[in-house]
mmCIF file of C-alpha atoms in Angstrom:
data_model
loop_
_atom_site.group_PDB
_atom_site.id
_atom_site.type_symbol
_atom_site.label_atom_id
_atom_site.label_comp_id
_atom_site.label_asym_id
_atom_site.label_seq_id
_atom_site.Cartn_x
_atom_site.Cartn_y
_atom_site.Cartn_z
ATOM 1 C CA LEU M 7 -18.204 6.237 -20.823
ATOM 2 C CA SER M 8 -19.265 3.707 -23.416
ATOM 3 C CA TYR M 9 -22.821 2.450 -23.004
ATOM 4 C CA PHE M 10 -21.827 -1.114 -23.737
ATOM 5 C CA LEU M 11 -18.768 -0.928 -21.502
ATOM 6 C CA LEU M 12 -20.908 0.303 -18.626
ATOM 7 C CA ARG M 13 -23.483 -2.445 -19.142
ATOM 8 C CA HIS M 14 -20.726 -5.043 -19.258
ATOM 9 C CA THR M 15 -19.099 -3.585 -16.142
ATOM 10 C CA PHE M 16 -22.284 -3.764 -14.094
ATOM 11 C CA ALA M 17 -23.247 -7.177 -15.452
ATOM 12 C CA LYS M 18 -19.908 -8.690 -14.495
ATOM 13 C CA ALA M 19 -20.241 -7.257 -10.995
ATOM 14 C CA ARG M 20 -23.849 -8.578 -10.864
ATOM 15 C CA ILE M 21 -25.254 -5.117 -10.159
ATOM 16 C CA PRO M 22 -28.467 -3.888 -11.868
ATOM 17 C CA CYS M 23 -27.680 -1.138 -14.364
ATOM 18 C CA SER M 24 -30.128 1.731 -14.849
ATOM 19 C CA CYS M 25 -28.222 3.356 -17.686
ATOM 20 C CA ARG M 26 -29.716 3.929 -21.127
ATOM 21 C CA PRO M 27 -28.376 5.386 -24.387
ATOM 22 C CA ILE M 28 -28.871 9.088 -25.020
ATOM 23 C CA CYS M 29 -30.495 8.265 -28.354
ATOM 24 C CA ASN M 30 -31.615 5.264 -30.352
ATOM 25 C CA CYS M 31 -29.947 6.164 -33.613
ATOM 26 C CA ALA M 32 -27.413 3.956 -35.382
ATOM 27 C CA PRO M 33 -24.537 3.396 -34.997
ATOM 28 C CA PRO M 34 -24.776 2.593 -31.283
ATOM 29 C CA PRO M 35 -24.335 5.761 -29.210
ATOM 30 C CA THR M 36 -21.087 6.338 -27.418
ATOM 31 C CA PHE M 37 -22.278 8.091 -24.298
ATOM 32 C CA VAL M 38 -24.822 7.185 -21.682
ATOM 33 C CA TYR M 39 -27.108 8.965 -19.313
ATOM 34 C CA LEU M 40 -26.988 7.613 -15.801
ATOM 35 C CA HIS M 41 -30.090 8.020 -13.641
ATOM 36 C CA HIS M 42 -29.124 9.643 -10.368
ATOM 37 C CA ALA M 43 -30.736 6.872 -8.375
ATOM 38 C CA PRO M 44 -29.613 6.194 -4.779
ATOM 39 C CA LEU M 45 -27.712 3.149 -6.076
ATOM 40 C CA PHE M 46 -25.161 5.391 -7.772
ATOM 41 C CA ASN M 47 -24.520 7.503 -4.692
ATOM 42 C CA GLN M 48 -23.310 4.605 -2.571
ATOM 43 C CA PRO M 49 -19.503 4.334 -2.264
ATOM 44 C CA PRO M 50 -19.610 0.540 -1.619
ATOM 45 C CA ILE M 51 -21.092 0.027 -5.101
ATOM 46 C CA PHE M 52 -18.160 1.780 -6.745
ATOM 47 C CA SER M 53 -15.703 0.060 -4.414
ATOM 48 C CA SER M 54 -17.087 -3.276 -5.578
ATOM 49 C CA LEU M 55 -16.741 -2.237 -9.223
ATOM 50 C CA LEU M 56 -13.142 -1.104 -8.685
ATOM 51 C CA HIS M 57 -12.390 -4.454 -7.089
ATOM 52 C CA GLN M 58 -13.907 -6.314 -10.032
ATOM 53 C CA PHE M 59 -12.052 -4.336 -12.702
ATOM 54 C CA SER M 60 -8.825 -3.352 -10.944
ATOM 55 C CA ASN M 61 -6.650 -4.908 -13.660
ATOM 56 C CA THR M 62 -7.809 -2.696 -16.567
ATOM 57 C CA PHE M 63 -7.017 1.003 -16.713
ATOM 58 C CA ILE M 64 -9.894 1.941 -19.025
ATOM 59 C CA HIS M 65 -12.423 0.349 -16.651
ATOM 60 C CA VAL M 66 -10.890 2.021 -13.595
ATOM 61 C CA LYS M 67 -10.824 5.396 -15.343
ATOM 62 C CA SER M 68 -14.444 4.954 -16.465
ATOM 63 C CA ILE M 69 -15.634 4.026 -12.977
ATOM 64 C CA HIS M 70 -13.702 6.980 -11.546
ATOM 65 C CA ALA M 71 -15.451 9.263 -14.044
ATOM 66 C CA GLN M 72 -18.846 7.989 -12.890
ATOM 67 C CA ILE M 73 -17.862 8.575 -9.268
ATOM 68 C CA ILE M 74 -17.155 12.223 -10.112
ATOM 69 C CA LYS M 75 -20.253 12.573 -12.306
ATOM 70 C CA ASN M 76 -22.573 11.266 -9.600
ATOM 71 C CA TRP M 77 -21.078 13.497 -6.908
ATOM 72 C CA VAL M 78 -19.905 10.560 -4.828
ATOM 73 C CA SER M 79 -17.349 11.637 -2.256
ATOM 74 C CA THR M 80 -13.863 10.221 -2.810
ATOM 75 C CA GLU M 81 -12.784 11.184 0.695
ATOM 76 C CA ASN M 82 -10.940 8.274 2.324
ATOM 77 C CA PHE M 83 -13.194 5.245 1.642
ATOM 78 C CA LEU M 84 -13.031 5.384 -2.154
ATOM 79 C CA ALA M 85 -9.817 7.411 -2.252
ATOM 80 C CA ALA M 86 -7.806 4.554 -0.731
ATOM 81 C CA LYS M 87 -9.268 2.142 -3.274
ATOM 82 C CA LEU M 88 -8.590 4.460 -6.219
ATOM 83 C CA VAL M 89 -5.037 5.161 -5.064
ATOM 84 C CA THR M 90 -4.391 1.422 -4.783
ATOM 85 C CA VAL M 91 -5.778 0.402 -8.171
ATOM 86 C CA TYR M 92 -4.108 3.273 -10.045
ATOM 87 C CA SER M 93 -0.778 2.506 -8.338
ATOM 88 C CA ASP M 94 -1.073 -1.211 -9.075
ATOM 89 C CA LEU M 95 -1.579 -0.395 -12.755
ATOM 90 C CA GLY M 96 1.471 1.891 -12.756
ATOM 91 C CA PHE M 97 -0.449 5.168 -13.105
ATOM 92 C CA LEU M 98 1.100 6.829 -10.077
ATOM 93 C CA GLY M 99 0.223 10.319 -11.301
ATOM 94 C CA HIS M 100 -3.482 9.455 -11.245
ATOM 95 C CA ALA M 101 -3.072 7.945 -7.777
ATOM 96 C CA ARG M 102 -1.333 11.093 -6.530
ATOM 97 C CA ASN M 103 -4.079 13.306 -7.967
ATOM 98 C CA VAL M 104 -6.717 11.353 -6.020
ATOM 99 C CA PHE M 105 -4.611 11.612 -2.867
ATOM 100 C CA ASP M 106 -4.027 15.351 -3.269
ATOM 101 C CA GLN M 107 -7.765 15.962 -3.639
ATOM 102 C CA CYS M 108 -8.433 14.630 -0.125
ATOM 103 C CA SER M 109 -8.783 17.580 2.225
ATOM 104 C CA LEU M 110 -7.380 15.566 5.140
ATOM 105 C CA PRO M 111 -6.541 11.985 4.171
ATOM 106 C CA GLU M 112 -7.027 9.292 6.773
ATOM 107 C CA THR M 113 -4.415 6.689 7.666
ATOM 108 C CA ALA M 114 -5.700 4.145 5.126
ATOM 109 C CA VAL M 115 -5.335 6.623 2.250
ATOM 110 C CA CYS M 116 -1.807 7.589 3.314
ATOM 111 C CA ASN M 117 -0.836 3.939 3.621
ATOM 112 C CA ALA M 118 -2.238 3.214 0.164
ATOM 113 C CA MET M 119 -0.200 6.104 -1.235
ATOM 114 C CA MET M 120 2.942 4.860 0.527
ATOM 115 C CA ALA M 121 2.435 1.372 -0.884
ATOM 116 C CA GLY M 122 1.978 2.927 -4.333
ATOM 117 C CA PHE M 123 5.241 4.852 -4.028
ATOM 118 C CA LEU M 124 7.101 1.699 -3.016
ATOM 119 C CA ARG M 125 5.516 -0.387 -5.777
ATOM 120 C CA ASN M 126 6.561 2.214 -8.362
ATOM 121 C CA GLN M 127 10.078 2.686 -6.984
ATOM 122 C CA GLN M 128 9.424 6.213 -5.679
ATOM 123 C CA HIS M 129 11.016 5.531 -2.293
ATOM 124 C CA THR M 130 12.015 9.134 -1.583
ATOM 125 C CA GLU M 131 8.350 10.170 -1.361
ATOM 126 C CA VAL M 132 7.535 7.788 1.495
ATOM 127 C CA PRO M 133 9.520 9.506 4.299
ATOM 128 C CA LYS M 134 8.067 12.855 3.191
ATOM 129 C CA LEU M 135 4.577 11.439 3.536
ATOM 130 C CA PHE M 136 5.422 9.988 6.953
ATOM 131 C CA ARG M 137 6.472 13.412 8.206
ATOM 132 C CA MET M 138 3.402 15.033 6.664
ATOM 133 C CA MET M 139 1.232 12.584 8.604
ATOM 134 C CA GLY M 140 3.000 13.568 11.809
ATOM 135 C CA SER M 141 2.629 17.285 11.181
ATOM 136 C CA CYS M 142 -1.088 16.861 10.375
ATOM 137 C CA ASN M 143 -1.731 14.611 13.387
ATOM 138 C CA ILE M 144 -2.829 11.718 11.172
ATOM 139 C CA GLU M 145 -2.793 8.426 13.067
ATOM 140 C CA ILE M 146 0.259 6.270 12.355
ATOM 141 C CA ASP M 147 -0.319 2.509 12.401
ATOM 142 C CA THR M 148 1.711 -0.646 11.806
ATOM 143 C CA TYR M 149 1.423 -0.398 8.022
ATOM 144 C CA THR M 150 2.659 3.200 8.082
ATOM 145 C CA CYS M 151 5.760 2.177 10.027
ATOM 146 C CA MET M 152 6.365 -0.913 7.909
ATOM 147 C CA PHE M 153 6.170 0.957 4.583
ATOM 148 C CA SER M 154 8.231 3.893 5.869
ATOM 149 C CA LEU M 155 10.988 1.667 7.264
ATOM 150 C CA LYS M 156 11.168 -0.261 4.008
ATOM 151 C CA ALA M 157 11.703 2.984 2.108
ATOM 152 C CA CYS M 158 14.306 4.261 4.566
ATOM 153 C CA ALA M 159 16.168 0.942 4.390
ATOM 154 C CA SER M 160 16.316 1.256 0.609
ATOM 155 C CA LEU M 161 17.470 4.884 0.828
ATOM 156 C CA LEU M 162 19.813 4.251 3.782
ATOM 157 C CA ASP M 163 18.121 7.251 5.397
ATOM 158 C CA ASP M 164 18.971 6.727 9.052
ATOM 159 C CA GLU M 165 17.765 10.184 10.165
ATOM 160 C CA ILE M 166 14.088 9.697 9.346
ATOM 161 C CA GLY M 167 14.424 5.946 9.769
ATOM 162 C CA MET M 168 15.453 6.253 13.420
ATOM 163 C CA GLU M 169 12.574 8.682 13.936
ATOM 164 C CA ILE M 170 10.223 5.990 12.624
ATOM 165 C CA VAL M 171 11.862 3.367 14.851
ATOM 166 C CA ARG M 172 11.291 5.566 17.915
ATOM 167 C CA THR M 173 7.670 6.098 16.858
ATOM 168 C CA ALA M 174 7.163 2.341 16.433
ATOM 169 C CA VAL M 175 8.689 1.613 19.844
ATOM 170 C CA ARG M 176 6.627 4.341 21.525
ATOM 171 C CA LYS M 177 3.428 2.919 20.043
ATOM 172 C CA GLY M 178 4.334 -0.659 20.963
ATOM 173 C CA PHE M 179 4.621 -1.797 17.332
ATOM 174 C CA ARG M 180 8.036 -3.429 17.642
ATOM 175 C CA LEU M 181 6.390 -6.653 18.811
ATOM 176 C CA HIS M 182 4.345 -6.792 15.605
ATOM 177 C CA PRO M 183 6.064 -9.404 13.380
ATOM 178 C CA TYR M 184 6.097 -7.320 10.186
ATOM 179 C CA VAL M 185 7.073 -4.060 11.870
ATOM 180 C CA GLY M 186 9.740 -5.839 13.920
ATOM 181 C CA SER M 187 11.113 -7.461 10.783
ATOM 182 C CA SER M 188 11.156 -4.089 8.994
ATOM 183 C CA MET M 189 12.966 -2.525 11.955
ATOM 184 C CA VAL M 190 15.611 -5.256 11.947
ATOM 185 C CA ASN M 191 16.128 -4.930 8.194
ATOM 186 C CA PHE M 192 16.447 -1.136 8.401
ATOM 187 C CA LEU M 193 18.816 -1.175 11.387
ATOM 188 C CA VAL M 194 21.032 -3.818 9.783
ATOM 189 C CA LYS M 195 21.262 -1.963 6.451
ATOM 190 C CA CYS M 196 22.132 1.297 8.214
ATOM 191 C CA GLY M 197 24.823 -0.365 10.333
ATOM 192 C CA TYR M 198 23.045 -0.445 13.706
ATOM 193 C CA LEU M 199 23.672 -4.158 14.266
ATOM 194 C CA ASP M 200 23.526 -4.071 18.083
ATOM 195 C CA ASP M 201 20.185 -2.279 18.013
ATOM 196 C CA ALA M 202 18.943 -4.710 15.378
ATOM 197 C CA GLN M 203 19.898 -7.635 17.606
ATOM 198 C CA LYS M 204 18.008 -6.121 20.552
ATOM 199 C CA VAL M 205 14.876 -5.702 18.453
ATOM 200 C CA PHE M 206 15.342 -9.215 17.058
ATOM 201 C CA ASP M 207 15.695 -10.758 20.528
ATOM 202 C CA GLY M 208 12.513 -9.037 21.709
ATOM 203 C CA MET M 209 10.357 -10.278 18.841
ATOM 204 C CA PRO M 210 7.943 -13.076 19.808
ATOM 205 C CA GLU M 211 7.665 -14.209 16.169
ATOM 206 C CA LYS M 212 10.383 -14.093 13.534
ATOM 207 C CA ASP M 213 9.912 -14.878 9.856
ATOM 208 C CA ALA M 214 12.578 -16.014 7.386
ATOM 209 C CA VAL M 215 13.095 -12.444 6.125
ATOM 210 C CA CYS M 216 13.937 -11.288 9.632
ATOM 211 C CA TRP M 217 16.400 -14.157 10.176
ATOM 212 C CA ASN M 218 18.042 -13.478 6.821
ATOM 213 C CA SER M 219 18.405 -9.785 7.693
ATOM 214 C CA ILE M 220 20.158 -10.377 10.997
ATOM 215 C CA ILE M 221 22.370 -13.188 9.640
ATOM 216 C CA GLY M 222 23.277 -11.044 6.633
ATOM 217 C CA GLY M 223 24.117 -8.178 8.990
ATOM 218 C CA TYR M 224 26.654 -10.285 10.874
ATOM 219 C CA VAL M 225 28.187 -11.481 7.605
ATOM 220 C CA LYS M 226 28.454 -7.894 6.336
ATOM 221 C CA LYS M 227 30.294 -6.936 9.539
ATOM 222 C CA GLY M 228 32.664 -9.884 9.110
ATOM 223 C CA LEU M 229 31.274 -11.650 12.194
ATOM 224 C CA PHE M 230 31.024 -15.031 10.481
ATOM 225 C CA THR M 231 31.065 -17.087 13.685
ATOM 226 C CA GLU M 232 28.013 -15.258 15.060
ATOM 227 C CA ALA M 233 26.224 -15.649 11.737
ATOM 228 C CA ILE M 234 26.849 -19.407 11.631
ATOM 229 C CA GLN M 235 25.763 -19.784 15.267
ATOM 230 C CA MET M 236 22.365 -18.280 14.421
ATOM 231 C CA PHE M 237 21.690 -20.854 11.704
ATOM 232 C CA PRO M 238 20.796 -23.732 14.105
ATOM 233 C CA GLU M 239 18.543 -21.340 16.052
ATOM 234 C CA MET M 240 16.653 -20.565 12.859
ATOM 235 C CA ILE M 241 16.198 -24.273 12.103
ATOM 236 C CA GLY M 242 15.182 -24.912 15.714
ATOM 237 C CA GLY M 243 12.475 -22.275 15.360
ATOM 238 C CA GLY M 244 10.808 -24.352 12.660
ATOM 239 C CA LEU M 245 11.927 -22.243 9.686
ATOM 240 C CA ARG M 246 13.531 -23.684 6.598
ATOM 241 C CA PRO M 247 16.553 -21.785 5.215
ATOM 242 C CA SER M 248 15.870 -19.955 1.974
ATOM 243 C CA PRO M 249 18.343 -19.442 -0.896
ATOM 244 C CA VAL M 250 19.066 -16.013 0.640
ATOM 245 C CA THR M 251 20.003 -17.689 3.939
ATOM 246 C CA MET M 252 22.409 -20.061 2.234
ATOM 247 C CA ALA M 253 23.917 -17.220 0.165
ATOM 248 C CA ASN M 254 24.587 -15.270 3.380
ATOM 249 C CA LEU M 255 26.394 -18.234 4.885
#
């Protein structure tokens, strides 16, 4: 890790830096020695640095190297952050390596990995991760269901998708606006229009994406009258039609 890069990194994050060059010879030394002070064993410090420099791979890689060098645990708290920043930058292999090094990843780490798969168009990996969570008794939350349903909708995988739907219903997540919307979208794309309508009717809040999914489902089935009848209901609910809505109609 470059001495000057490290100093700049800490200065930008407004964190005191206790690093010093290995030697004082010219040209400026490349490597630094980092005092093993308590400051550098605190995961929140590195989390803050990752947040500050999440848009540059060399900074993220350098901070990750210091995490390893200072024996800071990457279990869960920092793992989720590292998985997210690597995935956002398109380095999914690095994100997967961090994930695989967790002995038993918590829900937040799994969700971060799922989001990374989706962001990098690796949809087939998401249902596998969902099932792994179930087999390892890792808690499944609303984000887990939302990400998994989005992947299954893209893959038209109704086998695992219906398993996720049942899990969401059993846990009471179908009333959550984003999970409910993901359920409707999945059910419509896989041809379960009646089930999608039941979920839709039971949702206390519906966003434009959800309305577009159900209207598009009726259009796909050739039920144009039903699709047109839903349009005034959408307007009456205070939502403005999007270009997708108009294209469906």
